[in-house]
mmCIF file of C-alpha atoms in Angstrom:
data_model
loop_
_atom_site.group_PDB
_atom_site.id
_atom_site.type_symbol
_atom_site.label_atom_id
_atom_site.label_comp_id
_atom_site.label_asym_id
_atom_site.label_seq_id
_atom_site.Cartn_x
_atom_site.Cartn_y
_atom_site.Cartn_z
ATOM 1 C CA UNK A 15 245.978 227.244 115.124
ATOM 2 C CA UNK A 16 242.648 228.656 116.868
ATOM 3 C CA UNK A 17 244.413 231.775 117.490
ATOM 4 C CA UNK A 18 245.097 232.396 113.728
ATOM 5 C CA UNK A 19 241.606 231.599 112.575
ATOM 6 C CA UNK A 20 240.256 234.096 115.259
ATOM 7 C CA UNK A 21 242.699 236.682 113.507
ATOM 8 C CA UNK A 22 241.223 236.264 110.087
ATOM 9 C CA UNK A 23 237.577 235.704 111.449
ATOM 10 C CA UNK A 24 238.536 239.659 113.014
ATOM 11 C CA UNK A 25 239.956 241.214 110.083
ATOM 12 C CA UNK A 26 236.990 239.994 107.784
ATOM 13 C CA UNK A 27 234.250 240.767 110.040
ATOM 14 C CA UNK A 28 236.094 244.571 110.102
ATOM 15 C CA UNK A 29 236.465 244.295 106.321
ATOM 16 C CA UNK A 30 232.940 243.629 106.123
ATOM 17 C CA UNK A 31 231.553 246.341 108.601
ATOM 18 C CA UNK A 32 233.719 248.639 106.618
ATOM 19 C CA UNK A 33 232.208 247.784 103.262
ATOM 20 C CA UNK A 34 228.533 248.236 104.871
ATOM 21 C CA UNK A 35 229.616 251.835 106.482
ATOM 22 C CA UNK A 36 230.940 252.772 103.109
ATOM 23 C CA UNK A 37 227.836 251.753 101.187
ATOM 24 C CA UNK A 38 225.669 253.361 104.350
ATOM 25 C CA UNK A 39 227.770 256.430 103.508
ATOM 26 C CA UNK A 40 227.201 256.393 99.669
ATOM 27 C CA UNK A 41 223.365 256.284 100.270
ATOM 28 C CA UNK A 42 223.140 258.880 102.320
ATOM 29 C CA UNK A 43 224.825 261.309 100.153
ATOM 30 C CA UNK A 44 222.559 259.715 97.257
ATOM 31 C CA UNK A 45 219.442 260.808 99.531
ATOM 32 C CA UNK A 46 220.441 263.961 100.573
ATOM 33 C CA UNK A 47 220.766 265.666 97.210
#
């Protein structure tokens, strides 16, 4: 029900902020050197 779609909504909003940290991450690195 709700409770499952709230799950999913959850794990792809993480999956998503973890994606944009990553690429955050890359970019720096890319900038520094």
């Amino acid at each position: 029900g709700d409770e499952a779609i709230a799950t999913l909504i959850e794990q792809l909003r993480i999956a998503v902020w973890l994606t944009g940290a990553g690429s955050a991450q890359e970019l720096g690195r890319e900038h520094l050197r």
